[in-house]
XYZ file of C-alpha atoms in Angstrom:
522
model
C 276.058 214.847 -9.418
C 272.909 213.327 -7.972
C 271.134 215.243 -5.194
C 269.150 213.249 -2.626
C 266.001 214.850 -1.237
C 263.573 213.857 1.490
C 260.626 211.831 0.323
C 257.712 214.307 0.518
C 254.435 213.548 2.160
C 251.133 215.024 1.045
C 251.152 218.755 1.643
C 254.879 218.995 2.501
C 257.156 221.533 0.888
C 260.789 220.533 0.597
C 263.979 222.034 -0.708
C 263.934 222.198 -4.472
C 266.835 222.301 -6.874
C 266.490 224.152 -10.143
C 268.972 224.199 -12.958
C 270.647 227.427 -13.988
C 273.558 228.569 -16.080
C 275.623 228.862 -12.938
C 274.699 225.436 -11.636
C 272.059 224.371 -9.157
C 270.194 226.859 -6.956
C 268.746 225.547 -3.722
C 265.489 226.960 -2.393
C 264.189 225.724 0.942
C 260.558 226.826 0.699
C 260.591 229.461 3.455
C 258.298 232.475 3.142
C 260.245 235.287 1.486
C 259.830 239.005 2.274
C 258.053 238.310 5.578
C 260.300 240.532 7.738
C 261.582 244.077 7.268
C 264.500 245.942 8.839
C 262.654 246.798 12.074
C 261.189 243.330 12.468
C 264.575 241.709 11.893
C 266.248 243.992 14.464
C 263.459 243.249 16.968
C 264.095 239.508 16.555
C 267.798 240.057 17.269
C 267.084 242.146 20.378
C 264.449 239.729 21.624
C 266.704 236.700 21.332
C 269.337 238.411 23.486
C 266.689 239.058 26.209
C 268.223 242.327 27.479
C 266.140 242.730 30.650
C 266.748 239.139 31.736
C 270.474 239.443 30.948
C 270.731 242.615 33.003
C 268.959 241.294 36.087
C 271.078 238.139 36.134
C 274.437 239.664 35.135
C 274.705 243.098 36.818
C 275.482 241.560 40.206
C 278.062 238.946 39.129
C 279.841 241.498 36.922
C 280.127 243.991 39.792
C 281.396 241.145 41.947
C 284.263 240.697 39.485
C 285.156 244.244 38.403
C 283.401 246.625 40.803
C 282.640 250.101 39.457
C 284.329 249.215 36.150
C 281.170 247.311 35.122
C 280.220 249.833 32.366
C 283.740 249.559 30.936
C 283.505 245.762 30.811
C 280.138 246.004 29.043
C 281.845 248.165 26.416
C 284.764 245.728 26.176
C 282.382 242.809 25.616
C 280.671 244.783 22.866
C 283.911 245.112 20.849
C 284.438 241.454 19.798
C 280.719 241.086 19.129
C 280.760 244.164 16.881
C 283.768 242.827 14.993
C 282.066 239.460 14.511
C 278.869 241.250 13.449
C 280.825 242.781 10.557
C 281.829 239.253 9.506
C 278.197 238.128 9.579
C 277.139 241.172 7.554
C 279.721 240.581 4.826
C 279.067 236.852 4.599
C 275.318 237.386 4.472
C 275.665 239.987 1.713
C 277.505 237.462 -0.445
C 275.775 234.254 0.720
C 272.297 234.833 2.189
C 271.427 231.419 3.601
C 269.460 230.534 6.754
C 272.225 228.107 7.714
C 274.469 231.121 8.501
C 277.487 229.863 10.489
C 277.089 226.284 9.266
C 276.716 227.139 5.586
C 279.392 229.838 5.538
C 281.957 227.767 7.411
C 281.412 224.739 5.161
C 282.060 226.963 2.140
C 285.221 228.379 3.711
C 286.756 225.430 5.570
C 284.966 222.324 4.365
C 282.283 219.928 5.656
C 283.794 218.797 8.960
C 284.618 222.181 10.463
C 281.337 223.533 9.135
C 279.361 220.669 10.665
C 280.963 221.213 14.071
C 280.307 224.951 13.815
C 276.641 224.225 13.160
C 276.601 221.783 16.080
C 278.044 224.469 18.370
C 275.211 226.823 17.438
C 272.532 224.157 17.845
C 273.693 222.851 21.234
C 274.261 226.373 22.598
C 270.733 227.291 21.584
C 269.227 224.182 23.192
C 271.007 225.039 26.460
C 269.779 228.627 26.331
C 266.220 227.584 25.512
C 266.083 225.315 28.545
C 267.548 228.034 30.763
C 265.103 230.640 29.457
C 262.190 228.316 30.150
C 263.414 227.910 33.719
C 263.785 231.676 34.168
C 260.341 232.347 32.696
C 258.841 229.826 35.108
C 260.574 231.309 38.150
C 259.465 234.842 37.320
C 255.972 233.648 36.480
C 255.439 232.365 40.019
C 257.339 235.307 41.518
C 255.040 237.701 39.665
C 251.923 235.765 40.744
C 253.161 235.925 44.305
C 253.662 239.697 44.061
C 250.234 240.275 42.523
C 248.365 238.072 44.992
C 250.527 238.772 48.029
C 250.712 235.027 48.577
C 254.001 233.472 49.581
C 252.560 230.017 48.940
C 252.035 230.788 45.269
C 255.534 232.221 44.901
C 256.900 229.099 46.619
C 255.378 226.830 43.957
C 258.529 227.414 41.932
C 260.447 225.468 44.582
C 258.359 222.362 43.866
C 260.456 220.512 41.287
C 257.522 218.737 39.643
C 255.459 221.948 39.350
C 258.483 223.867 38.092
C 259.366 221.350 35.375
C 255.717 220.952 34.308
C 255.372 224.727 33.943
C 258.664 224.889 32.019
C 257.403 222.290 29.591
C 254.209 224.299 29.119
C 256.215 227.443 28.293
C 258.363 225.480 25.849
C 255.255 224.035 24.174
C 253.690 227.494 23.736
C 256.925 228.969 22.347
C 257.281 226.039 19.957
C 253.703 226.493 18.751
C 254.201 230.211 18.050
C 257.454 229.573 16.152
C 255.808 226.703 14.268
C 253.224 229.128 12.879
C 255.911 231.019 11.017
C 257.352 234.512 10.857
C 254.028 236.383 10.790
C 252.982 235.054 14.205
C 256.519 235.456 15.580
C 256.832 239.065 14.451
C 253.529 240.184 15.974
C 254.319 238.692 19.384
C 257.827 240.136 19.425
C 256.838 243.737 18.707
C 254.704 243.734 21.858
C 257.148 241.919 24.141
C 260.273 243.809 23.071
C 258.435 247.144 23.205
C 257.322 246.372 26.766
C 260.863 245.430 27.829
C 262.508 248.565 26.490
C 259.765 250.865 27.796
C 259.982 249.507 31.355
C 263.779 249.599 31.198
C 263.641 253.267 30.160
C 261.364 254.067 33.120
C 263.716 252.229 35.498
C 266.760 254.124 34.193
C 265.006 257.516 34.410
C 263.753 256.922 37.960
C 267.077 255.495 39.180
C 269.017 258.463 37.793
C 266.493 260.910 39.214
C 266.625 259.453 42.740
C 270.412 259.034 42.663
C 270.903 262.676 41.655
C 269.043 263.914 44.753
C 271.687 262.352 47.020
C 271.216 261.014 50.505
C 270.580 257.400 49.421
C 272.429 254.692 51.318
C 275.175 253.276 49.102
C 274.577 255.599 46.134
C 277.625 256.975 44.321
C 278.221 259.870 41.957
C 278.979 259.207 38.304
C 282.623 259.119 37.227
C 284.076 258.856 33.730
C 286.634 256.417 35.148
C 283.860 253.812 35.162
C 284.376 253.587 31.387
C 288.095 252.789 31.674
C 288.703 249.033 31.249
C 292.287 249.442 32.491
C 290.885 250.370 35.890
C 290.042 246.717 36.628
C 292.313 245.464 39.400
C 293.501 242.242 37.756
C 293.523 240.572 34.365
C 291.800 237.533 35.828
C 288.918 239.694 37.086
C 288.724 241.436 33.712
C 288.477 238.185 31.730
C 285.838 236.857 34.123
C 283.790 240.034 33.676
C 284.386 239.950 29.917
C 283.035 236.412 29.706
C 279.833 237.557 31.415
C 279.627 240.561 29.116
C 279.979 238.444 25.963
C 277.131 236.231 27.146
C 274.944 239.350 27.469
C 275.277 240.114 23.756
C 274.825 236.580 22.478
C 271.789 236.024 20.233
C 271.874 239.076 17.975
C 272.708 236.777 15.038
C 269.131 235.421 15.116
C 268.173 238.178 12.673
C 270.669 236.652 10.200
C 269.106 233.188 10.427
C 265.831 234.577 9.040
C 267.642 236.145 6.072
C 265.757 234.018 3.538
C 262.497 235.403 4.960
C 263.666 239.035 5.085
C 263.061 241.811 2.567
C 266.374 242.544 0.859
C 267.979 239.363 2.177
C 271.490 240.366 1.108
C 271.625 243.684 3.013
C 268.750 244.019 5.491
C 269.777 241.257 7.973
C 273.291 242.671 8.324
C 271.954 246.160 8.947
C 269.432 244.750 11.428
C 272.223 242.992 13.327
C 274.198 246.217 13.693
C 271.048 248.123 14.709
C 270.261 245.498 17.353
C 273.820 245.722 18.675
C 273.601 249.515 19.012
C 270.297 249.281 20.913
C 271.733 246.615 23.199
C 274.963 248.399 24.093
C 273.055 251.652 24.697
C 270.542 249.904 26.965
C 273.247 248.058 28.875
C 275.404 251.130 29.473
C 272.504 253.337 30.594
C 271.137 250.670 32.932
C 274.574 249.860 34.353
C 275.323 253.506 35.099
C 271.855 254.201 36.544
C 271.835 251.081 38.755
C 275.376 251.729 39.948
C 274.657 255.358 40.796
C 271.497 254.405 42.695
C 272.641 251.294 44.574
C 276.429 251.475 44.540
C 278.639 248.390 44.506
C 278.441 247.441 48.168
C 277.928 243.867 49.306
C 275.008 244.574 51.636
C 271.385 245.655 51.218
C 270.566 246.827 47.702
C 274.255 247.140 46.750
C 274.982 245.524 43.398
C 277.782 243.503 44.992
C 275.457 241.778 47.453
C 275.836 238.027 46.749
C 272.336 237.348 48.088
C 270.727 239.395 45.293
C 273.324 238.930 42.527
C 271.232 236.414 40.604
C 268.238 238.757 40.334
C 269.211 242.395 40.855
C 265.924 243.827 39.600
C 263.980 241.910 42.255
C 265.963 243.833 44.884
C 265.825 247.219 43.130
C 262.260 247.191 41.774
C 260.625 248.542 44.948
C 263.314 251.046 46.015
C 263.619 252.535 42.511
C 260.085 252.355 41.105
C 257.868 251.888 44.162
C 255.572 248.944 44.881
C 253.022 249.666 42.124
C 255.437 250.372 39.260
C 257.944 247.862 40.593
C 255.630 245.053 39.513
C 256.196 246.215 35.939
C 259.846 245.292 36.290
C 258.881 241.722 37.178
C 256.568 241.724 34.161
C 259.426 242.993 31.971
C 261.784 240.224 33.099
C 259.086 237.619 32.462
C 258.369 239.180 29.045
C 262.093 239.221 28.264
C 262.536 235.527 29.050
C 259.312 234.551 27.268
C 260.137 236.612 24.169
C 263.639 235.213 23.951
C 262.339 231.684 24.507
C 260.128 232.078 21.456
C 262.630 233.759 19.089
C 265.524 231.522 20.080
C 263.720 228.701 18.281
C 264.353 230.565 15.016
C 268.134 230.073 14.729
C 268.173 226.456 15.868
C 265.262 225.424 13.608
C 266.694 227.168 10.554
C 270.197 225.878 11.143
C 268.833 222.331 11.402
C 266.760 222.990 8.257
C 269.857 224.084 6.326
C 271.954 221.176 7.598
C 269.195 218.790 6.529
C 268.723 220.508 3.166
C 272.425 220.096 2.425
C 272.360 216.438 3.596
C 274.360 217.032 6.797
C 271.401 215.829 8.905
C 268.501 213.426 8.181
C 266.373 214.719 5.275
C 263.094 214.786 7.229
C 264.136 218.038 8.955
C 264.047 219.807 5.571
C 260.255 219.633 5.392
C 258.485 223.018 5.322
C 254.921 223.438 6.568
C 252.752 224.090 3.478
C 250.624 226.771 5.170
C 252.960 228.521 7.611
C 256.093 228.209 5.428
C 258.151 227.383 8.512
C 260.561 224.483 9.209
C 257.884 222.656 11.183
C 259.703 219.348 11.745
C 262.910 221.103 12.831
C 260.997 223.448 15.174
C 259.169 220.581 16.870
C 262.422 218.638 17.209
C 264.088 221.655 18.847
C 261.172 222.018 21.266
C 261.214 218.340 22.158
C 265.000 218.332 22.656
C 264.762 221.398 24.898
C 262.001 219.900 27.026
C 263.752 216.556 27.449
C 267.096 218.233 28.166
C 265.684 220.496 30.882
C 263.553 217.812 32.521
C 266.383 215.277 32.646
C 268.918 217.801 33.935
C 266.500 219.166 36.543
C 265.750 215.771 38.056
C 269.309 214.524 37.632
C 271.006 217.281 39.626
C 270.631 221.003 40.204
C 274.427 221.278 40.023
C 274.495 219.623 36.595
C 271.892 222.086 35.321
C 273.888 225.053 36.637
C 277.159 223.752 35.206
C 275.536 223.190 31.811
C 274.592 226.872 31.703
C 278.171 227.811 32.648
C 279.422 225.672 29.733
C 277.351 227.806 27.375
C 280.077 230.445 27.023
C 282.384 227.830 25.540
C 279.881 227.021 22.768
C 279.243 230.696 22.006
C 282.925 231.563 21.577
C 283.445 228.333 19.617
C 281.037 228.963 16.756
C 281.326 232.768 16.684
C 285.126 232.650 16.365
C 285.028 229.982 13.639
C 282.492 232.066 11.681
C 284.690 235.151 11.992
C 287.731 233.238 10.726
C 285.595 231.816 7.897
C 284.834 235.357 6.729
C 288.493 236.367 6.500
C 289.392 233.127 4.710
C 286.435 233.119 2.311
C 287.137 236.674 1.139
C 290.938 236.369 1.187
C 291.198 237.008 -2.554
C 289.236 240.272 -2.225
C 291.138 241.894 0.633
C 293.426 243.913 -1.658
C 290.613 245.408 -3.698
C 289.960 248.329 -1.355
C 290.541 249.570 2.167
C 286.915 248.805 2.987
C 287.247 245.176 1.899
C 290.502 244.817 3.812
C 288.918 246.105 7.035
C 285.390 244.690 6.986
C 286.118 241.369 5.292
C 289.545 240.699 6.748
C 290.991 242.714 9.608
C 287.857 243.248 11.725
C 286.561 239.653 11.483
C 290.043 238.289 12.166
C 290.404 240.489 15.253
C 286.972 239.457 16.511
C 287.752 235.793 15.936
C 291.082 236.042 17.759
C 289.504 237.813 20.744
C 286.766 235.197 21.081
C 289.251 232.356 20.534
C 291.326 233.776 23.386
C 288.252 233.866 25.628
C 287.476 230.275 24.548
C 290.937 229.079 25.561
C 290.914 231.020 28.846
C 287.445 229.680 29.690
C 288.555 226.139 28.850
C 291.518 226.537 31.208
C 289.386 227.982 34.018
C 286.761 225.233 33.629
C 289.304 222.582 34.595
C 289.168 223.895 38.157
C 286.391 222.146 40.161
C 285.598 225.487 41.815
C 284.346 226.831 38.499
C 280.540 226.815 38.349
C 278.734 224.802 41.028
C 281.963 223.520 42.541
C 281.357 219.874 41.623
C 283.934 217.647 39.945
C 284.324 214.385 38.018
C 287.532 212.502 38.876
C 289.063 215.760 40.071
C 288.145 217.700 36.913
C 285.594 220.510 37.028
C 282.088 219.451 35.984
C 281.773 222.481 33.706
C 284.846 221.343 31.764
C 283.505 217.791 31.488
C 280.107 219.014 30.272
C 281.480 221.617 27.842
C 284.083 219.358 26.248
C 281.699 216.402 26.435
C 279.062 218.233 24.405
C 281.617 219.105 21.724
C 282.833 215.498 21.629
C 279.221 214.303 21.367
C 278.936 216.483 18.273
C 282.054 214.870 16.806
C 280.573 211.407 17.384
C 277.251 212.403 15.807
C 279.130 213.908 12.862
C 280.905 210.594 12.305
C 277.564 208.771 12.322
C 276.181 211.234 9.762
C 279.298 210.777 7.628
C 278.413 207.115 7.266
C 274.804 207.997 6.381
C 275.486 210.966 4.070
C 278.953 210.478 2.565
C 278.294 212.883 -0.328
C 278.142 215.910 1.986
C 281.335 214.969 3.809
C 283.128 214.348 0.505
C 282.385 217.959 -0.376
C 280.012 217.136 -3.218
C 276.875 218.888 -1.930
C 277.970 222.278 -0.563
C 281.140 223.900 -1.868
C 282.574 227.367 -2.284
C 281.149 227.487 -5.831
C 277.610 226.384 -4.915
C 275.312 229.127 -6.300
C 273.903 231.609 -3.817
C 270.261 231.141 -2.886
C 267.925 233.749 -4.341
C 264.874 233.923 -1.997
C 261.466 234.199 -3.674
C 259.975 237.658 -4.194
């Protein structure tokens, strides 16, 4: 078999193929042993952006399920935990920065694997553009708070200023990611530490003030809040569950840096589980504290108030923490969006790198920067795609931009569920070896995949309704449905074009179940 590699330029590092008794071992040139357990977990937490997720999701979730919000957060954690087991087992056997793409190709073949990789890439591009927009909005909101100037805060309403600032944030995040894992890790320790510290202060102060009583709208804690069967209707539960699943998305970023992690076979999987535990603990504590302090009413600071649902912390910062400390909450949201904007480049760049290295995308994306040992071409391409996507969508229509974000859930469930099914299928011959193998390689991943597939189908059905999302429609069909399905179909078209350019990959000659596992450099 002849392997085709990108033509190197002076100073470029590309994927190399070395002979071995087992066959051919692919190395991509990334910097090995650059991240430890803590650093990997921090990357996973940062990509999720917990403070941003909380401020934008607490209100809508209460609007769907009321006081059962903590229970729905727990319910959303379950399928993610089950899928995390699948990622851990696959990574232990096949540590490759292509993660979902590489694993699914090995299990189900080139076409399903390519579409799985596309789902991850397009979901990440959507999130990156959204994070840039959020960072920009909170940047001007924070400047307005610090200066006391409404004119400065209102700059975010100027479309040209907003988009220009977004592009600046994207450029900075791209530059940091381009400089490799060392630069990324240092920035993330500071930003994630700030987020969690401010969140802890908010929770402590909210619980303290709620326990004194006498606050308008405050409610006493009840264990029934943790009962998912207390939700009034199944429709409300699935709507809340969809929001909850979005809140956990991104933890798998610590798996995409597995080739750069110490102990690449075990550390990334442990980091993913550690990140998940930190996230669910933070979400539950914040949900309970905010609900006790503000209640679920639809007026004032109540979490069910539709006027503050999109940014709950903006409404609660002053009442909970006071004017001086309340500014820290704005800083934390900005830090959360900025940190996630930077780390979210990691999974998309490394997935594109792997797809290019295995000839599923043009070979130029496989180039590694000789100094920073990062997928420089893929990182720049991701940054450029994000900037163009956000700018075009912003000037095209605000409704289109909103509906694109709503379509994100479809992409998340799509590639997570396929990866979970890939785990059960790949290890099918090992499931009878022990109870542990049966559970962690078969039953748990299969359950997680089925749960997310069910959410995918329910979301697809709901998206058909024009009232879903911004309320706009195309020929009577909801815009969110058109955008979500359209993006998946665009991937199928691009895959067909790549099949004509790289037939060897799609014939199953480049990446198969028997392709030797990558051994990262020491």
